[in-house]
Tab-separated table of C-alpha atoms in Angstrom:
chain	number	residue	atom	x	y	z
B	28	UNK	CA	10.666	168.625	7.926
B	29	UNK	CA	11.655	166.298	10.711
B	30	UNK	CA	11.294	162.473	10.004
B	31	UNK	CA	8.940	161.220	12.581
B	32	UNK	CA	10.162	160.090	16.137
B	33	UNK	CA	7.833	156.795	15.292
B	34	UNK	CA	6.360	155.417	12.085
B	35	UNK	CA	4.982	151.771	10.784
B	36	UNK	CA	6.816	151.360	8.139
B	37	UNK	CA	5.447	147.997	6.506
B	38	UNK	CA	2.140	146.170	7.635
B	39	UNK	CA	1.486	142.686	7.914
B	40	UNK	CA	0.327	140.071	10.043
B	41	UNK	CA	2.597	140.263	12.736
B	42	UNK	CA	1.811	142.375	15.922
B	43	UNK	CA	2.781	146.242	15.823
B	44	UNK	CA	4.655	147.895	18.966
B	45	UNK	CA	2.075	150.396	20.254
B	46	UNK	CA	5.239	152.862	21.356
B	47	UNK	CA	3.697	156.454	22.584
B	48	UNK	CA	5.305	159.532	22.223
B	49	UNK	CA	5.066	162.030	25.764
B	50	UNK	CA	6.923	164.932	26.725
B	51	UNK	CA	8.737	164.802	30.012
B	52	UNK	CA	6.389	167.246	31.418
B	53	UNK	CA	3.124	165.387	30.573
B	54	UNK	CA	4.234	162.288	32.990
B	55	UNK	CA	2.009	161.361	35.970
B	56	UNK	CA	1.674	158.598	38.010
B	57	UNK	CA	1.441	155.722	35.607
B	58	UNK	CA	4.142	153.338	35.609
B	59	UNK	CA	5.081	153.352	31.757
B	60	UNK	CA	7.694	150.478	32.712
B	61	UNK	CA	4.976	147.997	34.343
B	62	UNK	CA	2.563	148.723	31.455
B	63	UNK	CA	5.412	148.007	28.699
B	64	UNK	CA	5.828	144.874	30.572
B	65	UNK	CA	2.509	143.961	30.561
B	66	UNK	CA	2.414	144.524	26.920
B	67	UNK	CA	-0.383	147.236	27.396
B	68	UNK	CA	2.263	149.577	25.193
B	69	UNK	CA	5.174	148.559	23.122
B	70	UNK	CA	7.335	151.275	24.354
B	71	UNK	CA	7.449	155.050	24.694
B	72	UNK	CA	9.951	157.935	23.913
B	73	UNK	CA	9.878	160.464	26.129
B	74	UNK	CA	10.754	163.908	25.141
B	75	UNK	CA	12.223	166.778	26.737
B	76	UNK	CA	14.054	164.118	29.199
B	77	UNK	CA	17.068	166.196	28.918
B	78	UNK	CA	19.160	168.932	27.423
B	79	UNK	CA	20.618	168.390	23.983
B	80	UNK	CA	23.947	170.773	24.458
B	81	UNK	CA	24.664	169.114	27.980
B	82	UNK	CA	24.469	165.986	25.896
B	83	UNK	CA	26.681	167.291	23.392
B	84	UNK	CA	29.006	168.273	26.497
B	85	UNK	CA	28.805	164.994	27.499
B	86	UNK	CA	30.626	163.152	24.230
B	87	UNK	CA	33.221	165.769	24.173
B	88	UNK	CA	33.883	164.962	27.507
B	89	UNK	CA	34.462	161.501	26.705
B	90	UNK	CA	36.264	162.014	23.873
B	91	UNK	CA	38.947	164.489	25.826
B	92	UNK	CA	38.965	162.188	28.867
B	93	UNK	CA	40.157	157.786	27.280
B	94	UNK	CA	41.358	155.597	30.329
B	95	UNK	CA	40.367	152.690	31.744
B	96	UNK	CA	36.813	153.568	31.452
B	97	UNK	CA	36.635	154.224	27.604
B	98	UNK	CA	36.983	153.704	24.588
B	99	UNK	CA	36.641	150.143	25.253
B	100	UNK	CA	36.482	147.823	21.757
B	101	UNK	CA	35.118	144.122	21.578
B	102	UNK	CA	35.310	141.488	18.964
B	103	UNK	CA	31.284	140.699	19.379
B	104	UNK	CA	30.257	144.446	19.042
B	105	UNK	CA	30.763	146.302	16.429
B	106	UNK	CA	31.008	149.419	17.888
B	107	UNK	CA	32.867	151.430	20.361
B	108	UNK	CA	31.727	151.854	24.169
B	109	UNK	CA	32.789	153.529	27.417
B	110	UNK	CA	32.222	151.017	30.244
B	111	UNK	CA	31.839	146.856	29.837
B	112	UNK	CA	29.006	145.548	28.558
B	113	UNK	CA	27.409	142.969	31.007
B	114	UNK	CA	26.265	140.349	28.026
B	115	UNK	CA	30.075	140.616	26.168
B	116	UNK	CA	31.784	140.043	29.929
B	117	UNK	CA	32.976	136.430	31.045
B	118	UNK	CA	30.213	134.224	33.084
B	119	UNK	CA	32.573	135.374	36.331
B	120	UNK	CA	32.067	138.914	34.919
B	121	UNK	CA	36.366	139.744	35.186
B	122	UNK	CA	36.875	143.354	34.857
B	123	UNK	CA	33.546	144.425	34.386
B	124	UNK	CA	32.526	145.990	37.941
B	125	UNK	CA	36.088	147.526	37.501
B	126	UNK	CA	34.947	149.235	34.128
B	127	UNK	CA	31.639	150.134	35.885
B	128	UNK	CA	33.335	152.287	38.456
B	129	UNK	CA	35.595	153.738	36.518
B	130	UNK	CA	32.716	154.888	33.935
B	131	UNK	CA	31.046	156.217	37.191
B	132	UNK	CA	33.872	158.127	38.607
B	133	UNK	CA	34.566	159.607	34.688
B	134	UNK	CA	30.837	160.716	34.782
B	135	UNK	CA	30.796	162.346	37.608
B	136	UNK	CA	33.491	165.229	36.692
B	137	UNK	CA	31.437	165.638	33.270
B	138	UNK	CA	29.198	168.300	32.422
B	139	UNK	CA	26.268	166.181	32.767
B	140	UNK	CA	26.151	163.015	35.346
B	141	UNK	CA	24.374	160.882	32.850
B	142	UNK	CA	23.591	157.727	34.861
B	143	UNK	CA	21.967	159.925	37.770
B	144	UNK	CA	19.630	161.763	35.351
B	145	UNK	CA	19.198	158.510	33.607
B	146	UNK	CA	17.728	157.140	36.753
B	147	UNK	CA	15.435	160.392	37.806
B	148	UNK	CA	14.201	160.030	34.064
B	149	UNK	CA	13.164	156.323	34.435
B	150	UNK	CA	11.579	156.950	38.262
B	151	UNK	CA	9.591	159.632	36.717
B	152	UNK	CA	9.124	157.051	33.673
B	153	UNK	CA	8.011	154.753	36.998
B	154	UNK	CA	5.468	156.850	37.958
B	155	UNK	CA	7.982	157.739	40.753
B	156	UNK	CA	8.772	154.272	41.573
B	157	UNK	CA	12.372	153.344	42.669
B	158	UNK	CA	14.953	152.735	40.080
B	159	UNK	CA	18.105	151.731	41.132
B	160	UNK	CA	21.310	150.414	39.983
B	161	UNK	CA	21.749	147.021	41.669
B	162	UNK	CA	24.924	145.264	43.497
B	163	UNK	CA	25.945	141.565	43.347
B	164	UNK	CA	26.600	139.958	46.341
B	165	UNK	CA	29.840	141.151	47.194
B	166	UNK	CA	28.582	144.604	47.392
B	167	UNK	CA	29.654	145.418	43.588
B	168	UNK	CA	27.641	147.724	41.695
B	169	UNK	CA	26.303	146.801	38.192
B	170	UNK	CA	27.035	149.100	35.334
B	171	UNK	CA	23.888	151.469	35.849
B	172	UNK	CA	24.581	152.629	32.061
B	173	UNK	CA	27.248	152.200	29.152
B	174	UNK	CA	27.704	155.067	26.411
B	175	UNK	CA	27.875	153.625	22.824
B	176	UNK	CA	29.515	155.027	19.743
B	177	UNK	CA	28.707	153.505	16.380
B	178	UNK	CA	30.843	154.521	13.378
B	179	UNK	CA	30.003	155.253	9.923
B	180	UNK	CA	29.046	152.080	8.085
B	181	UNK	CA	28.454	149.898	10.658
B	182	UNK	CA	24.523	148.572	11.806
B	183	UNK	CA	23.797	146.647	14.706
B	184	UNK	CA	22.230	143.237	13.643
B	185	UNK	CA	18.788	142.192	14.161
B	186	UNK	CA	18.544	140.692	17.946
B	187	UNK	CA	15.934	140.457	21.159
B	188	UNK	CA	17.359	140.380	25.031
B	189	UNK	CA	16.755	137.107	26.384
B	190	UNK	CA	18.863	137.643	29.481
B	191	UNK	CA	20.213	133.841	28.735
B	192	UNK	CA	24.081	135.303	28.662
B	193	UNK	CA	26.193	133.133	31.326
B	194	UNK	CA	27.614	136.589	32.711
B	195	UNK	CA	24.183	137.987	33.465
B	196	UNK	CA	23.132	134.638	35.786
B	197	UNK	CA	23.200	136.394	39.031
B	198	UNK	CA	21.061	139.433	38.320
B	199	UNK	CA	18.570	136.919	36.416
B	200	UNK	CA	18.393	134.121	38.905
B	201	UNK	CA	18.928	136.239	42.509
B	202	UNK	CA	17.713	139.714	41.954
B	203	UNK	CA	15.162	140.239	39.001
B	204	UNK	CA	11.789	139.015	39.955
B	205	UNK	CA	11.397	138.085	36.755
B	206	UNK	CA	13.696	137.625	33.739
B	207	UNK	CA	12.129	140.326	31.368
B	208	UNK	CA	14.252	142.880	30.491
B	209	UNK	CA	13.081	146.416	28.821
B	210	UNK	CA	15.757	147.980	26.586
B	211	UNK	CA	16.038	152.297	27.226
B	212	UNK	CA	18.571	154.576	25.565
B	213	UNK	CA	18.872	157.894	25.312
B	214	UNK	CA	20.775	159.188	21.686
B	215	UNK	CA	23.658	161.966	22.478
B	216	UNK	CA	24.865	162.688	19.158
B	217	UNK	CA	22.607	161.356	15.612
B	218	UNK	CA	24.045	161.479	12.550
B	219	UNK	CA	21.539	162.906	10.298
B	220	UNK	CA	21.228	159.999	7.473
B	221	UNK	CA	21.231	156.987	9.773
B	222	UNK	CA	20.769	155.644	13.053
B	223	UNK	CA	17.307	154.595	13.288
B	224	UNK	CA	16.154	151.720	15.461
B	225	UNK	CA	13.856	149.022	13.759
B	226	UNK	CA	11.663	147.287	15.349
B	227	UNK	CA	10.363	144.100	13.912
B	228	UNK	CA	6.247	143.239	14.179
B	229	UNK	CA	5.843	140.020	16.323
B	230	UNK	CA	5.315	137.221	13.996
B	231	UNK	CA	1.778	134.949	14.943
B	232	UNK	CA	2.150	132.054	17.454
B	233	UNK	CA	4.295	129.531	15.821
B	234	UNK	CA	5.715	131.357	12.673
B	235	UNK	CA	8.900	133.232	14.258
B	236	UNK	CA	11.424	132.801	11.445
B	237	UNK	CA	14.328	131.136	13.082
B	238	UNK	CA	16.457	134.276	12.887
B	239	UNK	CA	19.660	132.912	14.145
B	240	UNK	CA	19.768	130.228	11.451
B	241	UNK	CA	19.083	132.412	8.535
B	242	UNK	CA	21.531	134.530	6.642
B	243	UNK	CA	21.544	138.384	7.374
B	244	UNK	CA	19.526	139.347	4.175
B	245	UNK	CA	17.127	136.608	4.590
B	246	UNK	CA	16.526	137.396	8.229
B	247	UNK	CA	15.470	140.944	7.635
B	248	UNK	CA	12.828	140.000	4.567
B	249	UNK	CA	11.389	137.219	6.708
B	250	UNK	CA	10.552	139.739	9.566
B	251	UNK	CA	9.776	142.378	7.582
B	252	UNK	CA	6.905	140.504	6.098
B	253	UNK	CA	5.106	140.547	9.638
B	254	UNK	CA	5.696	144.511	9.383
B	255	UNK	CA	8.378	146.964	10.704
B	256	UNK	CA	8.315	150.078	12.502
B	257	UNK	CA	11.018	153.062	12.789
B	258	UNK	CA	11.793	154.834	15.879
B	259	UNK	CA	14.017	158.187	15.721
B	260	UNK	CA	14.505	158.991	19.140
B	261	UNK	CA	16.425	162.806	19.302
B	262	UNK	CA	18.896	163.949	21.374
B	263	UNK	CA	17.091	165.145	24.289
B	264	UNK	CA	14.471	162.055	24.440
B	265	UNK	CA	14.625	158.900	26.431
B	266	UNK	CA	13.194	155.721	24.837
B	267	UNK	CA	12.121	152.404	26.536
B	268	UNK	CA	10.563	150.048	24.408
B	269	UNK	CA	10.238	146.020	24.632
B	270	UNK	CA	13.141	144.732	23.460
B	271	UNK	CA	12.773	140.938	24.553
B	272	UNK	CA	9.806	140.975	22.884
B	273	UNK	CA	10.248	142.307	19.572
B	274	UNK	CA	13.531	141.718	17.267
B	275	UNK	CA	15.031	144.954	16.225
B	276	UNK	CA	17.812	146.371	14.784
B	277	UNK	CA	19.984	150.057	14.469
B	278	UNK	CA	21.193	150.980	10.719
B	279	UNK	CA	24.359	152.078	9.423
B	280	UNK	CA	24.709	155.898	8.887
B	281	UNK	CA	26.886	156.959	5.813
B	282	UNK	CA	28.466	159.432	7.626
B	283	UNK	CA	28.860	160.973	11.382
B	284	UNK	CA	28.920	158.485	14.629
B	285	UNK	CA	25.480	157.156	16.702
B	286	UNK	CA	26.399	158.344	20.200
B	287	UNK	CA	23.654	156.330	22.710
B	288	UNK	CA	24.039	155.881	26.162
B	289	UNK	CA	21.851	153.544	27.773
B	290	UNK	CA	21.102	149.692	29.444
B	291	UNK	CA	18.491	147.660	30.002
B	292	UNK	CA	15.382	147.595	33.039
B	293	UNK	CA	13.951	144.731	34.796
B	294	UNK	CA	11.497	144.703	38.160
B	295	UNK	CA	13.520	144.121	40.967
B	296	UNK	CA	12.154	143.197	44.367
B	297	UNK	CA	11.792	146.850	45.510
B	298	UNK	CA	10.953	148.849	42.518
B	299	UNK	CA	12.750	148.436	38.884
B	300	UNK	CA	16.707	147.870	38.410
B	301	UNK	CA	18.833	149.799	35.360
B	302	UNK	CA	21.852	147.614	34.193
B	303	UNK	CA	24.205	147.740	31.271
């Protein structure tokens, strides 16, 4: 049997995620985006979003097709990715609009355009609201998406998005409304033993252990203690859950690579903006 897409597993006193699970088929006209943002749920994963062998496609497409675009490798993440990622680029963001269009233009001859159904997913997500991929003032377009490839062996650590990286100044300050950011992925390829998102219970008022300032170990019991869920999104699903509000962390597989593509959503001034 299937592990569960989402289970609680370890109670305490901190504050659970309430993260639903809907098909694709089931969503109306609720915004799912406004009410994670308003902390009515703590995320959802939407199944049936899209089509498991056109995902499949997808990474062998990518894999067939390295330039400029992909695969990219950075000292501060520990895995592979095709396109720049917005919070690794320099505060005057050199090379990554580049990146962004040449991910675009290498998506667009795959077997699946993943940043286009990414946004129809999200709008329908939206309630039909407008998602878009926004432009900085000189006309460039943001990264709507990056595609991620962790190896074997390899977690990413415990963390929240803050939107506080020098790089990401101009969408914060001149075209989010406000600076909360959602976190949305899709998987394309899960290893079997590994690759499960945690997502740490918010501690009560006042008694966030200062996670930065604690080793790795000691980081992980102190916000376990408040309680911990697991979320197993499947190929074919799209998750967005509150990741500025809520640590969380991926785990290391023993074998096979965590293939995600995804980015981050925040309310723009005419409907919601996707970013990576």
């Amino acid at each position: 049997m299937s592990a569960p897409r989402v289970e609680v597993a370890a109670t305490g006193e901190g504050r659970a995620p309430a993260i639903a699970v809907l098909p694709a088929a089931d969503l109306g006209p609720r915004d799912l985006l406004a009410a994670i943002a308003a902390e009515e749920l703590g995320g959802v994963v939407i199944t049936g979003a899209f089509d498991p062998g056109e995902l499949a496609a997808l990474v062998a497409h990518l894999e067939a097709h390295p330039g400029p675009a992909g695969p990219l490798r950075s000292a501060h993440f520990p895995g592979i990715t095709w396109g720049q990622l917005l919070v690794l680029s320099p505060p005057d963001r050199v090379g990554y609009h580049e990146r962004a269009a040449d991910l675009r233009a290498l998506l667009a001859t795959a077997p699946l355009d993943i940043e286009q159904r990414f946004l129809a997913g999200l709008a329908r997500a939206a309630g039909g609201r407008r998602v878009a991929v926004p432009t900085d003032a000189a006309g460039r377009p943001y990264a709507g998406l990056t595609v991620r490839a962790l190896p074997p062996g390899v977690e990413i650590a415990v963390h929240s998005e803050t939107g506080t990286w020098p790089s990401m100044a101009d969408l914060v300050e001149g075209l989010l409304v406000d600076g909360h950011q959602l976190s949305t992925y899709a998987p394309l390829v899960v290893p079997p033993d590994g690759g499960v998102l945690q997502v740490f219970h918010r501690p009560p008022p006042g008694r966030q252990p200062p996670v930065d300032r604690l080793p790795h170990d000691a980081a992980i019991d102190a916000l376990t203690s408040f309680g911990l869920t697991r979320v197993r999104p499947r190929p074919g699903d799209l998750l967005i859950f509150d990741g500025s509000r809520y640590n969380h962390r991926v785990l290391a597989s023993a074998a096979g690579t965590r293939w995600t593509a995804g980015g981050f959503v925040g309310r723009g001034p005419e409907g919601w903006l996707l970013w990576s």
